[in-house]
Amino acid sequence: MAKARTKKRTHVRATNATAAAKGGASSMSKTPKSMVIRVGATQVGSSVSQLVKDVRTMLEPDTAVRLKERKSNRLRDFTTMTGPLGVTHLLLFSKSATGNTNLRLALTPRGPTLHFKVENYSLCRDVEKSLKRPRGGGQDHKTPPLLVMNNFNSPGADENSKVPKRLESLTTTIFQSLFPPINPQATPLTSIRRVMLLNRELAPEGEEQDSYVLNLRHYAITTKKTGISKRIRRLDPKEIRNKEKKKTAVPNLGKLEDAADYLLDPSAAGYTSASETEMDTDAEVEIAESTTRKVLTKRELQRMKAGDKEKAQKKLSNGPGVEKRAVKLVELGPRMKLRLQKVEEGLCEGRVMWHDFISKSEDEVNKLDKSWDKKKKEKEERKKQQRENIEKKKAEKAKAKANGKDVEDDDDEDVDMSDEDWLSDDFDEDDENVVQDEDDEEEEEEEGEEEDGDESMDE
């Protein structure tokens, strides 16, 4: 019998596939990935839906840009896919019955969850209309943005403050893990094209910090050579690489006798004019000029060294030049003002670790801890009972098949016991675990007010 043909051009071999899977798993574990979800699908309105799209664009490339939600989707529909897809962060946008826009930032698979109220926001299209010279996305979104955080740690904070020190550390860690880490020695400067700025509003000196408010901005980094006129810059291929053709088109020089007539034309503010060389920015940096160098073979290196050692040494040691460039930030959007209201221990449900409006005594906290421990034990017992029932059914079916009896297939037989996402601590027989709006959460919190003491944000 002839050997079966193995497709090599369009299919990966088994050994290579295994190696690729191992490499992909390792790279997936290192790079954080996120999902930006609008709770309730189209029920949140067109403005919040557009805000979700803008946030997805801002978090590119490590986010699900083309994610589509449905009204029937539950939170478990997304959490069950976070493991196989390597998703580490969930950003849930929702809108309450009173019109408040809320954001929940959760770490998978066990939390914690930060609850923010979006006090005000501006979309990308609104930011573009406010700018005189807006900048398009282009190739900037192929690399993650640079995260800059300011005032996240207040100087006078401690564990007894209204905003405790542990909360500041937790918030800092969660936002830092939203993007991959950067190695300053190995990361090329050309790969950093965007900046996401998070600025915390601090109380005036002498006053206690009573709230946690963050301002989010998103900028694009643009660089230009200093001391060169616009006409010369227009002819430089490095400057026109990422620009539109209309702005970078070389003018018709056929009627001129010399190129100097175009560059030094006083009526058109040529090179001698200081207004063109003036940059509307104060930031200037010196960077190494990127040059293309030929890679020589060993034989060519030997010939060069044998022929002229001084010339070869000078040619090999000749590094790239240094040039001055002006750095400018152009805002892309969106803008958001976020107020932290609550921190939960689990993934969108669990014990409340900190609340902006509600404070409890030690007796109330101990009572809540006992109730949570009781609920946790009950869930563990239910999971244990479910596993025993499934194993019992499998054993009965296997015994029946061994005796030659016809047994109908059951859905429980296809359950993979190694993947316990469906039996996680968040599972409850009476809990549908639906991705809910804030008004639905308000009804649940009113019913369980005596147990967990957590009241609704809108109240």
mmCIF file of C-alpha atoms in Angstrom, residues 89 105-107 111-114 147 169-179 343:
data_model
loop_
_atom_site.group_PDB
_atom_site.id
_atom_site.type_symbol
_atom_site.label_atom_id
_atom_site.label_comp_id
_atom_site.label_asym_id
_atom_site.label_seq_id
_atom_site.Cartn_x
_atom_site.Cartn_y
_atom_site.Cartn_z
ATOM 1 C CA HIS A 89 -8.665 41.222 31.354
ATOM 2 C CA LEU A 105 -12.340 46.025 34.979
ATOM 3 C CA ALA A 106 -11.869 42.369 35.978
ATOM 4 C CA LEU A 107 -8.931 39.987 35.995
ATOM 5 C CA GLY A 111 -10.680 38.523 39.938
ATOM 6 C CA PRO A 112 -10.518 41.008 41.537
ATOM 7 C CA THR A 113 -12.963 43.416 39.880
ATOM 8 C CA LEU A 114 -12.802 47.213 39.890
ATOM 9 C CA LEU A 147 1.290 53.302 29.602
ATOM 10 C CA SER A 169 -1.109 49.280 45.022
ATOM 11 C CA LEU A 170 -3.842 46.971 43.721
ATOM 12 C CA THR A 171 -5.077 49.513 41.156
ATOM 13 C CA THR A 172 -1.538 50.215 39.989
ATOM 14 C CA THR A 173 -0.826 46.504 39.496
ATOM 15 C CA ILE A 174 -4.038 45.878 37.558
ATOM 16 C CA PHE A 175 -3.460 48.731 35.107
ATOM 17 C CA GLN A 176 0.204 47.809 34.674
ATOM 18 C CA SER A 177 -0.767 44.264 33.735
ATOM 19 C CA LEU A 178 -3.099 45.564 31.005
ATOM 20 C CA PHE A 179 -0.179 45.921 28.541
ATOM 21 C CA VAL A 343 -13.650 46.634 44.572
#
